[in-house]
CSV table of C-alpha atoms in Angstrom, one decimal:
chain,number,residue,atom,x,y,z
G,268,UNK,CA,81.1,152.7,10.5
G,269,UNK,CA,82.8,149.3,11.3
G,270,UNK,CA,85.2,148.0,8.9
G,271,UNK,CA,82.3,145.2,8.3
G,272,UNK,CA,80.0,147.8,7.5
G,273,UNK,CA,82.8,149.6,5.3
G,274,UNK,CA,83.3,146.1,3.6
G,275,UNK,CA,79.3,145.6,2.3
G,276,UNK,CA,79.0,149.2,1.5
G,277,UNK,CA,82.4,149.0,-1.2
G,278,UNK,CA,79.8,145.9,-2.2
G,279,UNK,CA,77.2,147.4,-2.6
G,280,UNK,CA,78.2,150.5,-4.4
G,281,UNK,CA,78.0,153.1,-1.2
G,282,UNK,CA,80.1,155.8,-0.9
G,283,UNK,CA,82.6,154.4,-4.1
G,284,UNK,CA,84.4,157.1,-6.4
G,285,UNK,CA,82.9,157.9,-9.9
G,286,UNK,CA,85.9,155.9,-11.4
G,287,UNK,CA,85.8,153.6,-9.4
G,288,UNK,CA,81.6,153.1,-10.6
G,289,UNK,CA,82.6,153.2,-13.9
G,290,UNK,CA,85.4,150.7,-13.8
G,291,UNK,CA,82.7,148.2,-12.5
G,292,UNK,CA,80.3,149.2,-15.5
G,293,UNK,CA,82.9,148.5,-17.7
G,294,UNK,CA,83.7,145.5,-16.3
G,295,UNK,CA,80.4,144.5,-16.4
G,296,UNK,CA,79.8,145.2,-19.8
G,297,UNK,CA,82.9,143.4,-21.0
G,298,UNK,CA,81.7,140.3,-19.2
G,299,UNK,CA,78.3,140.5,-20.7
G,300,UNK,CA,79.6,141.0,-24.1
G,301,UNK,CA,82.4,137.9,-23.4
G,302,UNK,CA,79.2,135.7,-22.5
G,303,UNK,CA,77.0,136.7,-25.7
G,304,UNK,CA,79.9,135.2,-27.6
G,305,UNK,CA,79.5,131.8,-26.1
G,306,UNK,CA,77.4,129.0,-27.3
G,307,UNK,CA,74.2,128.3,-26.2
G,308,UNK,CA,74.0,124.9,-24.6
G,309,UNK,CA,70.9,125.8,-22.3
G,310,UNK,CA,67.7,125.1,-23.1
G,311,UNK,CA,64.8,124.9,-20.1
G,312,UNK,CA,65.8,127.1,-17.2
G,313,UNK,CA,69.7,126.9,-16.3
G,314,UNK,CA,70.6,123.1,-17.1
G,315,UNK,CA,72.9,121.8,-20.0
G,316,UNK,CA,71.7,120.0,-23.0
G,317,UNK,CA,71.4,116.9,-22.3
G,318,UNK,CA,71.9,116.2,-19.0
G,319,UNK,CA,69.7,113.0,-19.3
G,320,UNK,CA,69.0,110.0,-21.0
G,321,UNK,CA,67.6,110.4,-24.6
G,322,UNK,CA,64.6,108.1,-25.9
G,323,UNK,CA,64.9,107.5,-29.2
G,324,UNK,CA,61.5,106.0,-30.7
G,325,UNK,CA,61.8,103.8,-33.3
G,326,UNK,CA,57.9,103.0,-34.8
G,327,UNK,CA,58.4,99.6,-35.8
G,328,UNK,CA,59.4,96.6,-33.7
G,329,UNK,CA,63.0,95.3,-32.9
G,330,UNK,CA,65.3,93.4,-35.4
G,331,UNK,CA,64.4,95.2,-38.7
G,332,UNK,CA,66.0,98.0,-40.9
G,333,UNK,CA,64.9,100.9,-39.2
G,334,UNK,CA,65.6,99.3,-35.4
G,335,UNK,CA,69.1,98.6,-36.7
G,336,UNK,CA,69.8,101.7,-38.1
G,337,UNK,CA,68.2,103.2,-35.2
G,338,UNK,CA,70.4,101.6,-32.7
G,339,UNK,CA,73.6,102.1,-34.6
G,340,UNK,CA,73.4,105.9,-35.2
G,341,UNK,CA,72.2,106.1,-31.3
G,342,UNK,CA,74.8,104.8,-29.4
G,343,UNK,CA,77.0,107.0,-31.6
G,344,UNK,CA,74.9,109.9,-30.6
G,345,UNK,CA,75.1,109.2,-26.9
G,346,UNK,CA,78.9,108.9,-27.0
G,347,UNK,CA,79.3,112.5,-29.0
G,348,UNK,CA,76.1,114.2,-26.7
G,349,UNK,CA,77.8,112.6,-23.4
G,350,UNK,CA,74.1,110.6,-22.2
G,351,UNK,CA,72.4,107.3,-23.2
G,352,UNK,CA,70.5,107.6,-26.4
G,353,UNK,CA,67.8,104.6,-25.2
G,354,UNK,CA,66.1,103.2,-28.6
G,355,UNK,CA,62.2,102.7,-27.4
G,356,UNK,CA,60.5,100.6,-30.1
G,357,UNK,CA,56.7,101.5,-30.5
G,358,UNK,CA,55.3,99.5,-33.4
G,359,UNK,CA,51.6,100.2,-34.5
G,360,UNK,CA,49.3,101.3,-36.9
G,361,UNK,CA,51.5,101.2,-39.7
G,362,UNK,CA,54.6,103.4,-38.1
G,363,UNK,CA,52.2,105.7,-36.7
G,364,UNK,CA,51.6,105.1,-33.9
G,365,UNK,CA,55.3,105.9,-32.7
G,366,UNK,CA,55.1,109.3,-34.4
G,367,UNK,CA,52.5,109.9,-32.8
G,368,UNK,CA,54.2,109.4,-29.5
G,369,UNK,CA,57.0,112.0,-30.4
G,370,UNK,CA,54.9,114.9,-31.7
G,371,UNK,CA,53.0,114.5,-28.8
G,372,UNK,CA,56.0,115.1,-26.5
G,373,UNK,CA,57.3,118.2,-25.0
G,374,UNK,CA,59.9,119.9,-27.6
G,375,UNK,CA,62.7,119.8,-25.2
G,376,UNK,CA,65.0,117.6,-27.0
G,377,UNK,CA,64.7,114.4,-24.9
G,378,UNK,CA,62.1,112.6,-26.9
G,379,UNK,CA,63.8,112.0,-30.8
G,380,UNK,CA,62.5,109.7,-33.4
G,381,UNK,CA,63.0,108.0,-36.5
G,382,UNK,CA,60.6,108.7,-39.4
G,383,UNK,CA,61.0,106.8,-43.2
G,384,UNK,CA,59.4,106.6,-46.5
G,385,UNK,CA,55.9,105.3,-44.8
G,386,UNK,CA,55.6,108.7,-42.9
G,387,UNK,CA,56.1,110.8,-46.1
G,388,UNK,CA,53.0,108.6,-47.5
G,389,UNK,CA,50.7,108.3,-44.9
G,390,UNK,CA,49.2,111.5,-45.5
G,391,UNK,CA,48.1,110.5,-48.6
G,392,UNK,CA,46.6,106.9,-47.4
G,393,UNK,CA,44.8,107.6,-44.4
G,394,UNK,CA,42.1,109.7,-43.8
G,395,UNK,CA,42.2,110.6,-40.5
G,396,UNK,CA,45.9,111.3,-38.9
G,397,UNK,CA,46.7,111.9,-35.1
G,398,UNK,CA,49.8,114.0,-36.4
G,399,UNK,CA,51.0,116.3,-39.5
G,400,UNK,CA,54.2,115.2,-40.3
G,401,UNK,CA,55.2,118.6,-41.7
G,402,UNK,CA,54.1,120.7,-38.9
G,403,UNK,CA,54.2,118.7,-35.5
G,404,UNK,CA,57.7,117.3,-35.8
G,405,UNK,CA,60.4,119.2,-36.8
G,406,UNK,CA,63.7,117.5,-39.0
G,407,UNK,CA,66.9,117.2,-37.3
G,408,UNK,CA,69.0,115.2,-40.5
G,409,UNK,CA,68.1,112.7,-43.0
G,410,UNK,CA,70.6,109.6,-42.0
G,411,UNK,CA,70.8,107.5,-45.1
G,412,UNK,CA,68.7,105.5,-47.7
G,413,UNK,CA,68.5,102.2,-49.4
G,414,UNK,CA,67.3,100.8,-52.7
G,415,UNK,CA,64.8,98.6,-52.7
G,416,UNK,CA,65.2,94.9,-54.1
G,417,UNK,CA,62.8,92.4,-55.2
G,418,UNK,CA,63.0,89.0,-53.7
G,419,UNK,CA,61.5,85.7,-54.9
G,420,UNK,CA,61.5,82.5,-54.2
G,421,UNK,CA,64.8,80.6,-54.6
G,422,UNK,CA,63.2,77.1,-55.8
G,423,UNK,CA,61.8,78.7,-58.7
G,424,UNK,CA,64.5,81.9,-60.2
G,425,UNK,CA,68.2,82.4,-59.7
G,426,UNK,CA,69.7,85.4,-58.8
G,427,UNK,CA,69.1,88.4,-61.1
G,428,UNK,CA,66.6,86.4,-63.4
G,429,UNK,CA,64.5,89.5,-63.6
G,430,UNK,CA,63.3,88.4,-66.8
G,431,UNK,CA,62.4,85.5,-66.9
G,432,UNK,CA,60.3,86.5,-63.8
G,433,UNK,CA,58.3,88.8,-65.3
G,434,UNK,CA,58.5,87.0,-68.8
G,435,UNK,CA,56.4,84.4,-66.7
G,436,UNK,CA,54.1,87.2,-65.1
G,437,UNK,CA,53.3,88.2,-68.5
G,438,UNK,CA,51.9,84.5,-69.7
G,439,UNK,CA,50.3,84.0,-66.3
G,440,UNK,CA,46.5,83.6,-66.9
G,441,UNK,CA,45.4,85.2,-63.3
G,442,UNK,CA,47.8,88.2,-61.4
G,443,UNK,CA,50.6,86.5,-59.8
G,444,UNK,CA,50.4,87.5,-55.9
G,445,UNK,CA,52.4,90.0,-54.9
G,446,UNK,CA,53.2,90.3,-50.9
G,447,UNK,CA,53.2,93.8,-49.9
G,448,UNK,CA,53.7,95.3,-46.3
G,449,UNK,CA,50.4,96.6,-46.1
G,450,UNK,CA,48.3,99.4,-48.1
G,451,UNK,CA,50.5,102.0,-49.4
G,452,UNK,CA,53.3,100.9,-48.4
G,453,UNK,CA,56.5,101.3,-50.6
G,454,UNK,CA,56.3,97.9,-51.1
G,455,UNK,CA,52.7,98.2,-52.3
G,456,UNK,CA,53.8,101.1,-54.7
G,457,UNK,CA,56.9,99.8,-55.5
G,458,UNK,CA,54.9,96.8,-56.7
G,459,UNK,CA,52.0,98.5,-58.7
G,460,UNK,CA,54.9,100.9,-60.5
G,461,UNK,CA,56.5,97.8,-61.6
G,462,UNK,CA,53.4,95.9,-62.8
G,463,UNK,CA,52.8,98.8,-64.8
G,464,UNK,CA,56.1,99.6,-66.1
G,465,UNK,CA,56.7,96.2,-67.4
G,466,UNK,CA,53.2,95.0,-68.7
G,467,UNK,CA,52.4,92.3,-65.9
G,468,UNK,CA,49.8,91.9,-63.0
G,469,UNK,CA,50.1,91.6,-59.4
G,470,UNK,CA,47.3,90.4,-57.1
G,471,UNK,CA,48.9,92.4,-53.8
G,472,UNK,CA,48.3,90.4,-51.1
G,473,UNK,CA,48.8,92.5,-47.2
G,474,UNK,CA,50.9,91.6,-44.6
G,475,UNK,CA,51.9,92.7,-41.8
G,476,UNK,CA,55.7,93.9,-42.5
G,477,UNK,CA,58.3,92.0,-44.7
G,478,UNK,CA,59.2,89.6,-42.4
G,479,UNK,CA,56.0,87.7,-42.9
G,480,UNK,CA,55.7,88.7,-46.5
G,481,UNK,CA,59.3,87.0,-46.9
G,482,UNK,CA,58.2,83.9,-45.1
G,483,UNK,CA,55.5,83.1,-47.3
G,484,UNK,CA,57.7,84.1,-50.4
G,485,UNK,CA,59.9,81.2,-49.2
G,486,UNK,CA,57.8,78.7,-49.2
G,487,UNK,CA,56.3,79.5,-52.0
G,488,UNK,CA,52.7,81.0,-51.1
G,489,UNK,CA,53.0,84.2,-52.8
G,490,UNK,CA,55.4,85.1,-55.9
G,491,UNK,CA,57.6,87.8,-54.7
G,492,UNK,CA,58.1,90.5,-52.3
G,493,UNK,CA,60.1,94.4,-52.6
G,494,UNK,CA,62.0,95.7,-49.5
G,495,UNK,CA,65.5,96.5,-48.4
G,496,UNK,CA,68.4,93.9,-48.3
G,497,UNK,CA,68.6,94.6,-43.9
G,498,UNK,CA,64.7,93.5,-44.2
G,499,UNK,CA,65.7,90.2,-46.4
G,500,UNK,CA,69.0,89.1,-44.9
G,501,UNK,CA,68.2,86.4,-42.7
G,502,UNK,CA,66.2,84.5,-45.4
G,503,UNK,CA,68.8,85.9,-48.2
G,504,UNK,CA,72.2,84.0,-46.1
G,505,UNK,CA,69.6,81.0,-45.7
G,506,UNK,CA,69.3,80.9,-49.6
G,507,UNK,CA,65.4,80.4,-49.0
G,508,UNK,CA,64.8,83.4,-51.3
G,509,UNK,CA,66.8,85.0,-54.2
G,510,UNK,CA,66.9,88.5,-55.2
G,511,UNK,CA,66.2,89.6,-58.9
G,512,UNK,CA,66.0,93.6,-59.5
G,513,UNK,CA,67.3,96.2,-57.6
G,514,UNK,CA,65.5,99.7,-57.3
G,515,UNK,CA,67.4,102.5,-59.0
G,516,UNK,CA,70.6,103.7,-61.1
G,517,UNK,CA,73.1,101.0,-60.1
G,518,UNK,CA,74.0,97.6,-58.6
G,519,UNK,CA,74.5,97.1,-55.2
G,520,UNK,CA,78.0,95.9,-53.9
G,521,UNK,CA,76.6,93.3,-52.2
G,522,UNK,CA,74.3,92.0,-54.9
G,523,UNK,CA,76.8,92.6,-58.0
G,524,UNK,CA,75.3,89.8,-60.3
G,525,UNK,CA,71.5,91.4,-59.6
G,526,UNK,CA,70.5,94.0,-62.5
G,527,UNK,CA,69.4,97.6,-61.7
G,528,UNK,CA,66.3,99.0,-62.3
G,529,UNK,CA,67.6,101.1,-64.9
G,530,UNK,CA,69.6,98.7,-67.0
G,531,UNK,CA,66.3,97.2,-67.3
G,532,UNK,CA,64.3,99.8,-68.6
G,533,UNK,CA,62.1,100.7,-65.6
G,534,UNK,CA,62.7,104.5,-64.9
G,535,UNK,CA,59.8,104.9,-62.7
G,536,UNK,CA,61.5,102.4,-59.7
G,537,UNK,CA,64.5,105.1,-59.4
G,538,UNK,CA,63.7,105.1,-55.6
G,539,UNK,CA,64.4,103.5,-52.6
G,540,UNK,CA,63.9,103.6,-48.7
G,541,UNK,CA,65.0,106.3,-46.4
G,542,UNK,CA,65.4,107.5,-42.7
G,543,UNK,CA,65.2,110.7,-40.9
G,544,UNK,CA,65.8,112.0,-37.2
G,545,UNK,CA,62.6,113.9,-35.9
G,546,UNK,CA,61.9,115.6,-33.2
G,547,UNK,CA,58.2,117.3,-31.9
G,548,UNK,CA,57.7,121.1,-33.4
G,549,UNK,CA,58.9,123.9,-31.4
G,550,UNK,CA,62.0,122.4,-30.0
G,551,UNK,CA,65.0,124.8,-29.6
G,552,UNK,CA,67.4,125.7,-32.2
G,553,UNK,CA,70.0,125.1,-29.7
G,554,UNK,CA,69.5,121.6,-28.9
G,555,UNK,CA,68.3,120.8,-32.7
G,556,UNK,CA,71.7,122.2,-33.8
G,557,UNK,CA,73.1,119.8,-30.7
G,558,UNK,CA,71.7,116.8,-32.2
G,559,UNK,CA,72.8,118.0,-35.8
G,560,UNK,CA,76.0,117.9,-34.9
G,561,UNK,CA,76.4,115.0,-32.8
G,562,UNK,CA,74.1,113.1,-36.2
G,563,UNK,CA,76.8,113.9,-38.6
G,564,UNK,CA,79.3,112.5,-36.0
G,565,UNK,CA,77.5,109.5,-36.1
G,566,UNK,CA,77.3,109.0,-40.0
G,567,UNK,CA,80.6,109.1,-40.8
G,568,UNK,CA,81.5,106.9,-37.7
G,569,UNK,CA,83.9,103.7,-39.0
G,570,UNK,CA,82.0,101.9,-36.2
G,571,UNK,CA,78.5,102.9,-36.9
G,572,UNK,CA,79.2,102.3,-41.0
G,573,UNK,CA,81.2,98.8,-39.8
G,574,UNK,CA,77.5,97.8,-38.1
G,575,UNK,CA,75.3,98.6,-41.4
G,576,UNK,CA,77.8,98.0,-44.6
G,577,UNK,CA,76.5,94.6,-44.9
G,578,UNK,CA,72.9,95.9,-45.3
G,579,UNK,CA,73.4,98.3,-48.3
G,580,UNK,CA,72.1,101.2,-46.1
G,581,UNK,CA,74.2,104.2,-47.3
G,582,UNK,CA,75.0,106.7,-44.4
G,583,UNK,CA,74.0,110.8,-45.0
G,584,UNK,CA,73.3,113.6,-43.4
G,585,UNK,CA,71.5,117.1,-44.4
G,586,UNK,CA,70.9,120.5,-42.5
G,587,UNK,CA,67.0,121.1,-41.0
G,588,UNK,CA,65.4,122.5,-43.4
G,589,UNK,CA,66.9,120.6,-46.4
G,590,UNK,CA,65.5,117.7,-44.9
G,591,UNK,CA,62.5,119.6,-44.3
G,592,UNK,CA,61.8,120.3,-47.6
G,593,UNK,CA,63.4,116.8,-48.8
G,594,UNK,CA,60.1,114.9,-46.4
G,595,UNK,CA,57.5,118.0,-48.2
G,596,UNK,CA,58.4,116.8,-51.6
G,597,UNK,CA,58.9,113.4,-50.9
G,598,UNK,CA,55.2,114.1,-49.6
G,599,UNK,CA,54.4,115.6,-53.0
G,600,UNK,CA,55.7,112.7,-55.5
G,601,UNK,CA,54.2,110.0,-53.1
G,602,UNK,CA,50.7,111.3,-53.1
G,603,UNK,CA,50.6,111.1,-57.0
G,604,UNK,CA,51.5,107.8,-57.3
G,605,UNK,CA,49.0,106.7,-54.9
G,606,UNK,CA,46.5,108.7,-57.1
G,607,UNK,CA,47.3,107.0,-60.2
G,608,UNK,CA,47.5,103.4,-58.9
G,609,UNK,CA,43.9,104.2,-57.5
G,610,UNK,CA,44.5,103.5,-54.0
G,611,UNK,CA,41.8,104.5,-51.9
G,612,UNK,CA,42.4,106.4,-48.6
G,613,UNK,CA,41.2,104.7,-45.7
């Protein structure tokens, strides 16, 4: 035998000494047991999570709360994950349509998206759903909420003249139009909880998201509007419109002089928006637990907070399954209410 032979047959095991075979076990086993120890940063095959871009969907179009939220948390998430987090706006059918788009996607962490209060309602508005938002996405984290505020227009109220608003509601002689964001949106419920609540009545008038609803509450075409402070900003710094009530159990920092909804009496608007990261059902502990963690990076990031402080959008984060169960009871409440205002499902 050559030494070359000699050499693969030590490799291979042939013609070694019992100790010397179970040195090699043990070696083995040591190894294996070192690697079992390890985290798991695999997911398909061999290859690293992530070792491409992201696509994070955002189901509404650029420039409002949601997009700029979205935007802000993601390039956090690519610096702490080490790859782009894109932001890929799909607007449609009411925030569905996007949703759609991620539960539809293979569960290998690549696709993420961002759900709100709208997805936690939809079940209870629409008939006929491409998606179930409790069992073909999966939660990652909540990442913040909002209260809501209600906006009027600035020719006609001063800031935090709540009462005289609805004071006038009250005398009105036909429903004073109300813009909402659509059917059964949270501005929509928001509204109808309110006109009940204080005695008035609101002829809800559709549009097709606050930005046009806050256009026409400038110049005066319809009385008022409720959505976030991000979704109102533009109009608020232009002092076209003026907010009067915020949603909830106290002021906001940016709007001292504008009353709560609980100094006022109305217990039943002690809500607000909110935003969570979603990704389609099955996806891998491993790289949910990946984007966990790089999520509560994000949310306590000075820059991330730095981008959003001025649009009273408070920053959070929550484990899988409380968020989970946090969308299944928000779920819950949400289909009452739409039961008692009477809204039909489409």
């Amino acid at each position: 035998m050559t030494w070359n032979d000699r050499a693969m047959a030590r490799m291979n095991g042939v013609g070694m000494t019992g100790s010397t075979n179970r040195r090699a076990a043990l070696v083995a086993a040591a190894s294996a047991a070192a690697g079992s120890l390890l985290p798991s940063t695999h997911v398909w095959g061999n290859a690293p999570y992530p070792d491409r871009p992201i696509k994070l969907v955002v189901p509404w179009s650029a420039g409002g709360s949601t997009d700029v939220l979205a935007r802000a948390v993601g390039q956090n998430l690519g610096e702490v994950l080490g790859k782009p987090v894109v932001v890929d706006n799909r607007p449609g059918a009411a925030g569905r349509l996007g949703i759609d788009t991620v539960a539809k996607s293979a569960p290998d962490g690549y696709t993420v998206g961002v759900i709100e209060l709208a997805h936690a309602i939809a079940p209870a508005i629409y008939q006929k759903m491409s998606y179930d938002i409790m069992n073909d996405v999966a939660a990652v984290s909540v990442l913040g909420d909002s209260p809501l505020v209600l906006f009027v227009d600035s020719h006609k109220y001063s800031e935090g003249q709540y009462r005289s608003f609805i004071a006038d509601a009250r005398k009105s002689t036909t429903p004073l139009p109300i813009a909402t964001s659509g059917t059964g949106s949270i501005s929509h419920l928001a509204a109808g909880l309110l006109a009940r609540q204080a005695g008035a009545a609101f002829d809800m008038i559709p549009y097709k998201g606050s930005a046009p609803a806050l256009t026409d509450v400038a110049a005066g075409q319809v009385a008022g509007h409720i959505c976030t402070l991000a979704s109102a900003s533009s109009l608020l710094s232009a002092r076209k419109i003026v907010p009067l009530m915020v949603t909830g159990s106290k002021r906001l920092a940016q709007l001292p002089a504008v009353p709560c909804a609980s100094e006022l009496g109305l217990s039943r608007l002690d809500f607000g928006q909110w935003w969570a990261l979603v990704v389609p059902a099955r996806t891998p502990k491993s790289v949910v637990d990946s984007l966990l963690r790089a999520t509560k990076a994000a949310v306590v990031d000075k820059n991330v907070q730095a981008r959003i402080s001025s649009l009273a959008i408070n920053l959070s984060s929550r484990s899988p399954d409380e968020t989970q169960a946090f969308i299944r009871a928000e779920a819950i409440k949400w289909s009452k209410v739409v039961a008692e205002l009477g809204i039909k499902p489409e």
